[in-house]
Short mmCIF file of C-alpha atoms in Angstrom, two decimals:
data_model
loop_
_atom_site.label_atom_id
_atom_site.label_comp_id
_atom_site.label_asym_id
_atom_site.label_seq_id
_atom_site.Cartn_x
_atom_site.Cartn_y
_atom_site.Cartn_z
CA MET A 1 17.49 -46.00 -15.14
CA GLY A 2 18.34 -47.32 -11.69
CA SER A 3 20.52 -46.44 -8.81
CA THR A 4 23.92 -48.00 -8.27
CA VAL A 5 22.95 -48.36 -4.86
CA VAL A 6 19.51 -49.04 -3.50
CA LEU A 7 18.28 -48.78 -0.06
CA THR A 8 15.14 -50.41 1.43
CA SER A 9 13.97 -52.31 4.28
CA ASP A 10 10.25 -54.52 4.71
CA ARG A 11 6.66 -52.37 5.33
CA GLY A 12 7.04 -52.98 8.53
CA SER A 13 9.22 -50.35 9.33
CA PHE A 14 9.29 -48.27 6.19
CA THR A 15 6.19 -46.60 7.10
CA SER A 16 4.70 -43.66 9.12
CA TYR A 17 1.94 -45.89 10.95
CA SER A 18 -0.49 -43.17 9.74
CA GLY A 19 1.20 -40.43 11.86
CA VAL A 20 1.25 -42.69 15.13
CA SER A 21 4.51 -44.82 15.64
CA THR A 22 2.85 -46.24 18.26
CA MET A 23 0.74 -47.94 15.71
CA GLY A 24 3.58 -49.74 14.88
CA TYR A 25 2.98 -52.59 17.29
CA VAL A 26 -0.22 -53.76 15.60
CA ALA A 27 2.71 -55.48 13.39
CA CYS A 28 3.90 -57.57 16.02
CA MET A 29 0.53 -59.25 15.88
CA PRO A 30 0.02 -62.42 14.09
CA ALA A 31 -0.84 -61.71 10.65
CA ARG A 32 -4.01 -63.97 10.56
CA LEU A 33 -5.55 -61.62 13.22
CA VAL A 34 -5.12 -58.50 11.56
CA PRO A 35 -6.31 -58.25 7.85
CA ARG A 36 -4.01 -56.63 5.05
CA VAL A 37 -6.77 -54.26 4.26
CA LEU A 38 -6.14 -52.72 8.02
CA MET A 39 -2.48 -53.31 7.59
CA ASN A 40 -2.33 -51.22 4.28
CA SER A 41 -4.74 -48.64 5.37
CA ILE A 42 -4.01 -47.90 8.71
CA PHE A 43 -0.96 -49.49 10.17
CA THR A 44 1.48 -49.94 7.94
CA PRO A 45 0.05 -48.15 4.76
CA PRO A 46 2.74 -47.03 2.21
CA GLU A 47 5.14 -44.55 2.19
CA GLU A 48 4.41 -41.82 -0.66
CA THR A 49 7.22 -41.73 -3.29
CA ASN A 50 8.62 -40.22 -6.29
CA ARG A 51 7.98 -42.00 -9.89
CA LYS A 52 11.03 -43.32 -9.43
CA GLY A 53 10.31 -45.24 -6.36
CA GLU A 54 11.97 -42.99 -3.74
CA ALA A 55 10.84 -42.21 -0.14
CA TYR A 56 10.34 -38.25 0.16
CA PHE A 57 10.31 -39.27 3.88
CA ALA A 58 12.56 -42.83 5.23
CA PRO A 59 13.34 -44.37 8.27
CA TYR A 60 16.00 -42.71 9.72
CA ALA A 61 18.58 -45.70 9.73
CA LEU A 62 18.56 -46.01 6.15
CA ARG A 63 18.85 -41.89 5.40
CA LYS A 64 22.24 -42.47 8.16
CA VAL A 65 23.41 -45.35 5.80
CA GLU A 66 22.61 -43.02 2.50
CA ALA A 67 24.81 -40.28 3.85
CA SER A 68 27.68 -42.35 5.08
CA LEU A 69 27.63 -43.64 1.36
CA VAL A 70 27.48 -39.88 -0.04
CA ALA A 71 29.89 -38.92 2.02
CA SER A 72 32.64 -41.89 0.98
CA GLY A 73 32.23 -40.82 -2.95
CA ILE A 74 29.41 -43.38 -3.64
CA THR A 75 26.55 -40.66 -4.91
CA ASP A 76 24.13 -42.73 -7.02
CA VAL A 77 21.94 -43.76 -3.78
CA SER A 78 18.33 -44.25 -3.41
CA VAL A 79 16.19 -44.65 -0.44
CA VAL A 80 13.16 -46.88 -2.02
CA SER A 81 10.12 -47.94 -0.84
CA PRO A 82 9.80 -51.96 -0.59
CA ASP A 83 6.64 -51.44 -2.72
CA MET A 84 8.45 -50.01 -5.74
CA LEU A 85 11.56 -52.09 -5.93
CA GLU A 86 10.81 -53.15 -9.19
CA ARG A 87 10.42 -49.32 -10.33
CA ALA A 88 13.50 -48.80 -8.83
CA ILE A 89 16.44 -51.36 -9.87
CA ASP A 90 17.54 -52.53 -12.88
CA GLU A 91 20.60 -53.43 -14.49
CA ASP A 92 22.64 -50.59 -13.20
CA THR A 93 21.51 -51.73 -10.11
CA LYS A 94 25.18 -52.97 -8.12
CA VAL A 95 24.00 -53.05 -4.50
CA VAL A 96 20.86 -53.52 -3.00
CA GLY A 97 20.87 -52.82 1.15
CA ILE A 98 18.12 -53.48 3.48
CA SER A 99 17.74 -52.91 7.35
CA VAL A 100 16.28 -55.48 9.02
CA HIS A 101 14.16 -54.75 12.42
CA ASP A 102 12.29 -58.07 13.17
CA PRO A 103 12.59 -60.62 10.11
CA LEU A 104 11.90 -63.83 12.06
CA GLY A 105 9.35 -62.46 14.27
CA LEU A 106 11.90 -62.58 17.47
CA ALA A 107 11.82 -59.21 19.01
CA PRO A 108 10.49 -59.64 22.00
CA VAL A 109 7.13 -57.28 21.89
CA THR A 110 6.22 -60.06 18.54
CA PHE A 111 7.37 -63.28 20.36
CA LYS A 112 5.29 -62.65 23.12
CA LEU A 113 2.06 -61.33 20.97
CA THR A 114 2.52 -64.37 18.68
CA MET A 115 3.16 -67.07 21.41
CA ILE A 116 -0.35 -65.80 23.53
CA PHE A 117 -2.38 -65.53 20.30
CA GLY A 118 -1.43 -68.86 19.20
CA GLY A 119 1.48 -68.53 16.89
CA GLY A 120 1.69 -68.32 13.28
CA PRO A 121 4.26 -65.61 11.34
CA SER A 122 3.86 -61.79 12.44
CA TRP A 123 3.09 -59.45 10.16
CA THR A 124 6.86 -58.45 10.64
CA GLU A 125 7.72 -61.62 9.60
CA LYS A 126 5.50 -61.70 6.67
CA PHE A 127 6.43 -58.46 5.79
CA PHE A 128 10.23 -59.34 5.22
CA GLN A 129 9.20 -62.62 3.63
CA GLU A 130 7.48 -60.91 0.67
CA MET A 131 10.30 -58.18 0.41
CA GLY A 132 12.64 -60.92 0.10
CA ASN A 133 10.71 -62.95 -2.38
CA ARG A 134 10.73 -59.45 -4.59
CA ILE A 135 14.28 -59.16 -4.13
CA ALA A 136 15.41 -62.51 -4.98
CA LYS A 137 13.27 -62.21 -7.81
CA LEU A 138 14.95 -59.18 -8.99
CA LYS A 139 18.48 -60.30 -8.27
CA LYS A 140 17.90 -63.50 -10.38
CA LYS A 141 16.99 -60.89 -12.89
CA TYR A 142 19.79 -58.55 -12.30
CA GLY A 143 22.72 -60.13 -10.42
CA PHE A 144 23.28 -57.20 -7.91
CA LYS A 145 24.79 -57.99 -4.24
CA VAL A 146 22.72 -57.83 -1.28
CA PHE A 147 23.88 -56.57 2.14
CA ALA A 148 21.50 -57.06 5.30
CA GLY A 149 22.16 -55.04 8.38
CA GLY A 150 20.16 -53.50 11.12
CA PRO A 151 19.28 -53.89 14.80
CA ALA A 152 17.94 -57.50 13.66
CA ALA A 153 20.53 -58.77 11.82
CA TRP A 154 21.17 -61.10 14.45
CA GLN A 155 18.08 -62.60 13.67
CA LEU A 156 19.19 -63.54 9.66
CA SER A 157 22.35 -65.33 11.46
CA LEU A 158 19.84 -68.28 12.54
CA GLU A 159 18.01 -68.46 9.43
CA ARG A 160 19.98 -67.09 6.53
CA PRO A 161 17.99 -66.37 3.10
CA ASN A 162 19.89 -67.64 0.15
CA TRP A 163 19.52 -64.09 -1.58
CA VAL A 164 21.68 -62.10 1.13
CA ASP A 165 25.30 -61.96 -0.04
CA THR A 166 26.52 -60.14 3.17
CA ILE A 167 25.05 -59.87 6.86
CA PHE A 168 26.71 -56.73 8.06
CA SER A 169 26.49 -55.89 12.21
CA GLY A 170 27.51 -52.79 13.85
CA GLU A 171 27.56 -49.68 12.67
CA ALA A 172 28.01 -48.63 9.37
CA GLU A 173 29.87 -45.66 9.07
CA LEU A 174 33.41 -46.73 9.01
CA ASP A 175 33.16 -50.43 7.31
CA LEU A 176 30.07 -50.41 5.01
CA PRO A 177 31.34 -48.00 2.44
CA ASP A 178 34.30 -49.74 1.84
CA LEU A 179 32.40 -53.23 1.39
CA VAL A 180 29.69 -51.55 -1.31
CA ARG A 181 32.79 -49.90 -3.52
CA LYS A 182 34.15 -53.51 -3.22
CA ALA A 183 30.57 -54.70 -4.76
CA ILE A 184 30.04 -52.34 -6.93
CA ASN A 185 33.91 -53.43 -8.58
CA GLY A 186 32.80 -56.43 -8.48
CA ASP A 187 35.36 -58.14 -6.03
CA GLN A 188 34.17 -61.21 -3.52
CA MET A 189 32.06 -60.12 -1.00
CA PRO A 190 32.27 -61.46 2.89
CA ARG A 191 29.18 -63.62 4.33
CA ASP A 192 29.70 -61.33 7.46
CA SER A 193 31.21 -58.06 8.44
CA VAL A 194 31.09 -56.63 11.70
CA GLY A 195 31.41 -52.74 11.82
CA ARG A 196 33.78 -50.43 13.79
CA MET A 197 32.77 -47.69 15.92
CA PRO A 198 32.83 -43.95 14.41
CA LYS A 199 33.51 -41.23 16.81
CA VAL A 200 30.79 -38.75 16.58
CA GLU A 201 33.15 -36.48 14.34
CA GLU A 202 33.04 -39.48 11.94
CA ILE A 203 29.13 -39.79 11.67
CA PRO A 204 27.58 -37.44 8.60
CA THR A 205 24.15 -35.60 9.39
CA ILE A 206 21.39 -37.19 7.05
CA ILE A 207 20.93 -35.24 3.28
CA LYS A 208 17.22 -35.75 2.76
CA PRO A 209 14.38 -35.71 5.07
CA SER A 210 13.63 -38.60 7.76
CA ARG A 211 9.99 -39.62 8.92
CA PHE A 212 8.42 -38.10 11.86
CA GLY A 213 11.34 -35.65 11.98
CA GLU A 214 13.67 -38.20 13.49
CA VAL A 215 16.64 -37.21 14.62
CA GLN A 216 19.39 -39.04 16.79
CA VAL A 217 20.81 -37.05 19.59
CA THR A 218 22.71 -40.05 21.47
CA ARG A 219 23.69 -43.77 20.55
CA GLY A 220 24.55 -46.49 22.66
CA CYS A 221 23.94 -47.22 26.12
CA PRO A 222 26.16 -46.80 29.27
CA ARG A 223 24.36 -49.03 31.81
CA GLY A 224 25.51 -52.80 30.53
CA CYS A 225 22.38 -54.97 31.12
CA GLN A 226 23.10 -58.49 29.88
CA PHE A 227 19.77 -59.23 27.45
CA CYS A 228 20.73 -56.27 25.94
CA SER A 229 22.68 -55.87 22.57
CA ILE A 230 23.81 -52.58 23.32
CA THR A 231 27.32 -52.68 25.05
CA PRO A 232 28.09 -50.12 27.43
CA GLU A 233 31.25 -48.97 25.63
CA THR A 234 29.24 -47.41 22.77
CA PHE A 235 27.99 -44.42 24.10
CA ARG A 236 27.94 -41.03 22.32
CA SER A 237 26.34 -37.94 22.44
CA ILE A 238 25.60 -36.01 19.21
CA PRO A 239 27.04 -32.57 18.92
CA LEU A 240 24.20 -30.29 18.83
CA SER A 241 25.19 -28.45 15.96
CA ASP A 242 24.41 -31.62 13.73
CA ILE A 243 21.28 -32.02 15.73
CA ILE A 244 20.07 -29.13 14.73
CA LYS A 245 21.55 -29.16 11.18
CA GLU A 246 19.11 -32.57 10.50
CA VAL A 247 16.01 -30.48 12.29
CA ASN A 248 16.74 -27.54 10.12
CA LEU A 249 16.70 -30.22 7.31
CA ASN A 250 13.31 -31.90 8.15
CA GLN A 251 11.75 -28.52 8.37
CA ASN A 252 12.43 -27.42 5.01
CA ALA A 253 10.68 -30.65 3.87
CA GLY A 254 7.65 -29.73 5.70
CA GLN A 255 8.18 -31.74 8.90
CA ASN A 256 6.72 -29.90 12.07
CA SER A 257 7.65 -31.84 14.97
CA VAL A 258 11.02 -33.78 16.04
CA GLU A 259 11.77 -37.51 17.39
CA LEU A 260 14.90 -36.93 19.38
CA LEU A 261 16.16 -40.52 18.74
CA THR A 262 17.71 -42.08 21.87
CA ASP A 263 18.05 -45.08 24.10
CA ASP A 264 17.66 -42.47 27.05
CA ILE A 265 16.97 -38.49 26.72
CA LEU A 266 18.52 -38.39 30.43
CA LEU A 267 21.82 -39.46 29.10
CA TYR A 268 22.26 -36.86 26.26
CA GLY A 269 25.72 -35.24 27.32
CA SER A 270 25.95 -37.27 30.24
CA LYS A 271 29.59 -38.23 31.90
CA ARG A 272 29.57 -41.65 33.96
CA LEU A 273 25.52 -41.83 33.84
CA GLY A 274 25.03 -38.46 36.13
CA VAL A 275 21.72 -35.90 34.26
CA ASN A 276 23.39 -33.33 32.41
CA HIS A 277 20.82 -30.78 33.25
CA GLU A 278 22.42 -28.01 31.32
CA ALA A 279 23.38 -30.06 28.26
CA ILE A 280 19.48 -31.26 28.08
CA VAL A 281 18.13 -28.06 28.56
CA ASP A 282 19.77 -26.21 26.22
CA LEU A 283 19.17 -29.17 23.46
CA PHE A 284 15.09 -28.74 23.72
CA THR A 285 15.59 -25.18 24.06
CA ASP A 286 17.12 -25.12 21.02
CA VAL A 287 15.53 -27.61 18.67
CA LYS A 288 12.25 -25.69 20.23
CA LYS A 289 13.86 -22.06 19.13
CA GLN A 290 13.70 -23.73 15.28
CA GLY A 291 9.90 -23.06 15.47
CA VAL A 292 8.88 -26.87 15.38
CA ASP A 293 5.48 -27.49 16.96
CA LEU A 294 6.25 -30.99 18.72
CA ILE A 295 9.24 -32.50 20.22
CA TYR A 296 8.71 -36.19 21.57
CA PHE A 297 12.07 -38.60 22.72
CA PRO A 298 11.37 -42.51 22.52
CA HIS A 299 13.00 -43.43 25.72
CA ILE A 300 13.79 -42.40 29.29
CA SER A 301 15.05 -44.04 32.42
CA SER A 302 13.64 -44.09 35.64
CA PRO A 303 16.86 -43.61 37.51
CA GLY A 304 17.57 -40.89 35.40
CA VAL A 305 13.80 -39.08 35.90
CA LEU A 306 14.36 -39.50 39.98
CA SER A 307 17.98 -38.12 39.96
CA SER A 308 16.83 -34.90 38.15
CA PRO A 309 13.04 -33.72 38.14
CA LYS A 310 13.71 -30.86 37.53
CA THR A 311 15.15 -31.36 33.90
CA VAL A 312 12.11 -33.80 33.18
CA GLU A 313 9.78 -30.29 34.46
CA GLU A 314 11.65 -28.45 31.82
CA ILE A 315 11.89 -30.65 29.08
CA SER A 316 7.99 -30.94 29.78
CA HIS A 317 7.85 -27.20 29.62
CA ILE A 318 10.05 -26.33 26.58
CA SER A 319 7.92 -28.89 25.07
CA GLU A 320 4.22 -28.00 26.43
CA TYR A 321 3.32 -31.41 27.27
CA ASP A 322 0.70 -29.62 28.69
CA LYS A 323 -0.80 -29.08 25.55
CA TYR A 324 1.07 -32.07 23.83
CA ARG A 325 1.35 -35.26 25.88
CA ALA A 326 4.31 -37.42 25.50
CA GLU A 327 2.18 -40.14 25.69
CA ALA A 328 4.40 -43.37 25.62
CA PRO A 329 8.20 -43.29 25.76
CA VAL A 330 9.82 -46.71 26.60
CA VAL A 331 11.24 -47.06 29.84
CA GLY A 332 12.98 -50.06 31.31
CA LEU A 333 11.16 -51.48 34.18
CA GLU A 334 12.48 -55.34 33.72
CA SER A 335 11.57 -56.60 37.05
CA GLY A 336 10.20 -56.23 40.73
CA SER A 337 13.15 -58.83 41.98
CA GLU A 338 15.95 -57.44 43.57
CA ARG A 339 17.51 -60.54 43.11
CA ILE A 340 17.15 -60.49 39.09
CA ILE A 341 18.02 -56.73 38.75
CA SER A 342 21.32 -57.38 40.85
CA LYS A 343 22.36 -60.31 38.71
CA TYR A 344 21.45 -59.33 35.35
CA MET A 345 21.42 -55.21 34.96
CA ARG A 346 23.26 -53.98 37.92
CA GLY A 347 23.63 -50.77 36.42
CA LYS A 348 20.32 -50.33 35.67
CA PRO A 349 19.19 -48.41 38.99
CA PHE A 350 22.50 -46.52 39.04
CA PRO A 351 22.80 -44.08 41.01
CA TRP A 352 20.40 -46.26 43.49
CA LYS A 353 21.00 -49.80 44.59
CA PRO A 354 18.75 -52.50 42.97
CA SER A 355 17.02 -52.48 46.75
CA ASP A 356 16.12 -49.48 45.95
CA TRP A 357 14.46 -50.06 42.72
CA LYS A 358 10.95 -50.38 43.43
CA ASN A 359 10.80 -46.52 44.98
CA VAL A 360 12.80 -45.81 42.35
CA ILE A 361 9.94 -46.80 39.88
CA LEU A 362 7.23 -45.42 41.84
CA GLU A 363 8.77 -42.15 42.53
CA SER A 364 9.79 -41.79 39.02
CA THR A 365 6.58 -42.19 37.63
CA GLN A 366 4.85 -39.64 39.72
CA ILE A 367 7.38 -37.07 38.55
CA MET A 368 6.61 -38.02 35.09
CA ASN A 369 3.12 -38.14 35.32
CA ASP A 370 3.04 -34.62 36.68
CA ALA A 371 5.31 -33.40 33.68
CA TYR A 372 2.18 -35.03 31.25
CA ILE A 373 4.39 -37.97 30.43
CA THR A 374 2.77 -41.58 30.61
CA PRO A 375 5.81 -44.33 30.37
CA CYS A 376 5.12 -47.37 28.52
CA TYR A 377 6.99 -49.61 30.93
CA THR A 378 8.45 -53.17 29.33
CA MET A 379 9.68 -56.03 31.55
CA THR A 380 11.64 -59.03 30.77
CA ILE A 381 10.58 -62.20 32.61
CA GLY A 382 11.77 -65.75 31.77
CA TYR A 383 15.58 -65.81 32.76
CA GLU A 384 16.66 -69.44 33.36
CA ASP A 385 16.88 -68.55 37.23
CA GLU A 386 13.76 -66.98 37.79
CA THR A 387 11.43 -68.04 40.50
CA GLU A 388 8.15 -67.99 41.45
CA GLU A 389 8.95 -65.75 44.19
CA ASP A 390 10.91 -63.47 41.72
CA LEU A 391 7.58 -63.15 39.68
CA GLN A 392 5.80 -62.44 42.50
CA GLU A 393 7.62 -59.62 43.41
CA SER A 394 7.47 -58.29 39.89
CA ILE A 395 3.17 -58.44 40.54
CA ASP A 396 3.42 -56.35 43.51
CA LEU A 397 5.35 -53.88 41.98
CA VAL A 398 3.27 -53.50 38.99
CA GLN A 399 -0.28 -53.44 42.01
CA ASN A 400 1.62 -50.99 43.25
CA ILE A 401 1.82 -48.68 40.38
CA ILE A 402 -2.22 -49.59 40.05
CA ASP A 403 -2.93 -48.90 43.24
CA GLU A 404 -1.11 -45.50 43.20
CA LYS A 405 -3.44 -44.87 40.46
CA LEU A 406 -0.34 -43.66 38.40
CA ARG A 407 -0.77 -43.41 34.64
CA ALA A 408 1.41 -45.78 33.24
CA TRP A 409 1.22 -48.87 30.90
CA VAL A 410 2.92 -52.18 31.71
CA PHE A 411 3.81 -54.78 29.31
CA PRO A 412 5.72 -58.04 30.44
CA LEU A 413 7.59 -59.28 27.50
CA PRO A 414 9.84 -62.90 27.34
CA VAL A 415 13.25 -62.32 27.86
CA ILE A 416 15.18 -62.82 24.32
CA PRO A 417 18.66 -64.31 23.98
CA MET A 418 19.56 -61.32 21.33
CA GLY A 419 22.68 -62.85 19.18
CA THR A 420 24.66 -59.66 20.34
CA SER A 421 23.94 -60.15 24.19
CA ARG A 422 25.41 -61.37 27.22
CA ILE A 423 22.78 -64.12 27.23
CA ARG A 424 22.83 -65.05 23.84
CA ASN A 425 23.45 -68.74 24.64
CA ASN A 426 20.27 -69.17 26.66
CA PRO A 427 17.45 -71.11 25.06
CA PHE A 428 14.58 -69.24 23.73
CA PRO A 429 11.07 -69.37 25.91
CA ILE A 430 8.59 -71.49 25.21
CA LEU A 431 5.04 -71.43 26.44
CA GLU A 432 4.95 -74.50 28.40
CA LYS A 433 8.33 -73.36 30.33
CA LEU A 434 7.08 -69.98 31.29
CA PRO A 435 6.83 -69.60 34.98
CA LYS A 436 3.26 -69.59 36.57
CA GLY A 437 3.57 -66.29 37.82
CA TYR A 438 3.99 -65.07 34.29
CA TRP A 439 0.29 -65.31 33.05
CA ASP A 440 -0.63 -63.57 36.62
CA LEU A 441 1.93 -60.82 35.83
CA LEU A 442 0.11 -60.62 32.15
CA TYR A 443 -3.25 -59.72 33.36
CA THR A 444 -2.66 -57.86 36.20
CA SER A 445 -0.78 -55.32 33.92
CA TRP A 446 -3.04 -55.85 30.70
CA LYS A 447 -6.29 -55.21 32.79
CA TYR A 448 -4.56 -51.85 33.60
CA ASP A 449 -2.99 -51.32 30.25
CA LEU A 450 -6.61 -51.24 28.99
CA GLN A 451 -7.80 -48.96 31.12
CA ILE A 452 -5.08 -46.25 30.37
CA THR A 453 -5.39 -46.92 26.72
CA ARG A 454 -8.93 -46.13 26.70
CA ILE A 455 -7.96 -43.02 28.24
CA MET A 456 -5.10 -41.95 26.36
CA MET A 457 -6.01 -43.36 22.76
CA PRO A 458 -7.99 -40.12 21.75
CA GLU A 459 -4.89 -38.03 22.81
CA MET A 460 -2.69 -40.20 21.11
CA THR A 461 -4.87 -40.44 17.64
CA LYS A 462 -5.13 -36.83 17.38
CA LYS A 463 -1.57 -36.69 15.49
CA MET A 464 -3.39 -39.27 12.58
CA GLN A 465 -2.97 -37.99 8.92
CA SER A 466 -6.47 -38.91 8.10
CA ARG A 467 -9.46 -37.60 10.41
CA THR A 468 -11.35 -40.70 8.85
CA VAL A 469 -8.78 -43.01 9.92
CA GLU A 470 -8.80 -41.46 13.42
CA ILE A 471 -12.41 -42.24 13.84
CA ILE A 472 -11.97 -45.84 12.83
CA THR A 473 -8.87 -46.38 15.03
CA ASN A 474 -10.93 -45.28 18.01
CA THR A 475 -13.80 -47.30 16.90
CA MET A 476 -11.85 -50.23 16.35
CA THR A 477 -10.23 -49.37 19.69
CA ASP A 478 -13.29 -49.81 21.39
CA LYS A 479 -14.79 -52.86 20.22
CA ILE A 480 -11.81 -54.76 20.38
CA PHE A 481 -10.89 -53.91 24.39
CA SER A 482 -14.55 -54.38 25.21
CA HIS A 483 -13.78 -58.04 24.89
CA ILE A 484 -9.96 -58.80 25.11
CA GLU A 485 -9.86 -58.53 28.84
CA ASN A 486 -11.19 -61.95 28.68
CA VAL A 487 -9.02 -63.20 26.28
CA PHE A 488 -6.32 -62.17 29.38
CA LEU A 489 -8.31 -63.94 32.25
CA GLU A 490 -8.51 -66.87 30.31
CA LEU A 491 -4.67 -67.18 29.56
CA LYS A 492 -4.02 -66.31 33.46
CA GLU A 493 -6.78 -68.82 34.64
CA THR A 494 -4.97 -71.66 32.02
CA LYS A 495 -1.52 -70.67 32.39
CA GLY A 496 -1.09 -69.80 28.89
CA MET A 497 -2.85 -72.81 27.43
CA LYS A 498 -5.78 -71.08 26.03
CA ALA A 499 -3.20 -69.38 23.62
CA ARG A 500 -3.74 -72.84 21.72
CA ASP A 501 -7.15 -72.31 20.73
CA PHE A 502 -6.30 -68.87 19.16
CA SER A 503 -4.43 -70.77 16.42
CA ARG A 504 -7.74 -71.50 14.42
CA ILE A 505 -8.49 -67.83 14.22
CA ASP A 506 -8.10 -66.53 10.65
CA LEU A 507 -8.87 -62.67 9.89
CA ASN A 508 -6.97 -62.83 6.67
CA ASN A 509 -9.54 -64.73 5.10
CA VAL A 510 -12.48 -63.70 2.92
CA MET A 511 -15.12 -62.88 5.77
CA GLY A 512 -12.32 -61.58 7.97
CA ILE A 513 -12.04 -58.98 5.04
CA PHE A 514 -15.56 -58.64 4.68
CA ARG A 515 -15.79 -57.72 8.37
CA SER A 516 -13.26 -55.11 8.24
CA ILE A 517 -14.79 -53.35 5.35
CA TYR A 518 -17.40 -53.46 7.20
CA TRP A 519 -16.45 -51.83 10.35
CA ILE A 520 -14.63 -49.31 8.56
CA GLY A 521 -17.35 -48.26 6.48
CA ARG A 522 -19.84 -48.11 9.99
CA ALA A 523 -17.04 -45.75 11.78
CA SER A 524 -16.67 -43.67 8.55
CA MET A 525 -20.27 -43.22 8.51
CA SER A 526 -20.46 -42.45 12.27
CA GLY A 527 -17.52 -39.80 11.94
CA ALA A 528 -19.21 -38.21 8.99
#
């Protein structure tokens, strides 16, 4: 018998990426360039489920929605792998809720990779389409209502699927349960709904295990960058008691690592953007005391690092990053241009000024490296009024990172007018209109990124769930990186026009699949 409420997301996000979350970026590539056999076996393998299709470990966002519904009295809820929808849905199902992360391939990383590699649907878009086709077919048969929410719900407003009844934006805890209850009762549903922001005491803890041992420690970001969908007034720190409760729940399910979900780990317990050293040390100390092996976090900020080097050092010491490097927390570098920083993200450098930004980046990178942290810097390029002088300042900053031999990745991304940001009315970037300096910046950055990845990949793949997959991934990385630098050189020399040639490449055909099987076989044999 199916559940009354089924929650899911597409394969691009409902996976553990063979144990290494950074492998998820492969799903941002054009689908024709990465054979499905590699997606299914290495980059986005399906999650393990029970016979009903319920995942043993699920993305944290879905677990949070599940907990909110159960806390409101809607208890017949299942979080289901997208590959098991037919097994989980039947005539008893009244609501299907989906969390969307990049349904149209418009997220910055996806937009960039599809643009420079010749266009076409990304795997994120393809996975969403495939899930949508299955849901539409099941909906026609059983007549349930469909809710779509999550960080990329704004994309669906641009191209709304006819099988989605309600697009839900905002946070789920306060308002989504009432809407779901109405849908269960057969009431008329709104086409669009926006959830209010709950207080921390109104956010229930998850009731079943999350993927990677994910536990949320903050929500929102108070810096207020114009390109970002997160508004400053939404920032909250989650009580330590709730965090430990979720850590213990995941531990009891066999999770020995913890991913502390946040937009900036150094803002935990913060007021007015100041680093709260004591609160952060207490957080890491108490989590480590639970007996976990590894503690990771997805985001950190350069101003926070420079504000309190001792906090970063203490985090590293508690988490034993000298043994288990925190390989790629994302850090917003955004631009080397003081003018761009001042206009679009004035709160980014706080407590420093936009004129200090270059030194903030360079000094904080060294502090992170000393603490065994290798930042993954992202840049936003392509503002309407961005000049070649602005781009040159960005190139100079990246070159400074290289010249000082700092260990960091740098990824220049086209700025995307997300529907919930303050630049939502700006046009989407197109290949022909990107500043010429973008291609010089791209080449300079990626040439160095390839060097860093060669150094870091063996360390990153140690956490993979299969020794064979680890060997295959390292072998493929070495082969690909032996040739890819020339690709970026050609993009630089042609100011991006070379990207059009890549549109003719298709590895998702019979020959591409045979090549992939051959590579996998060779890698497996070499590691045997």
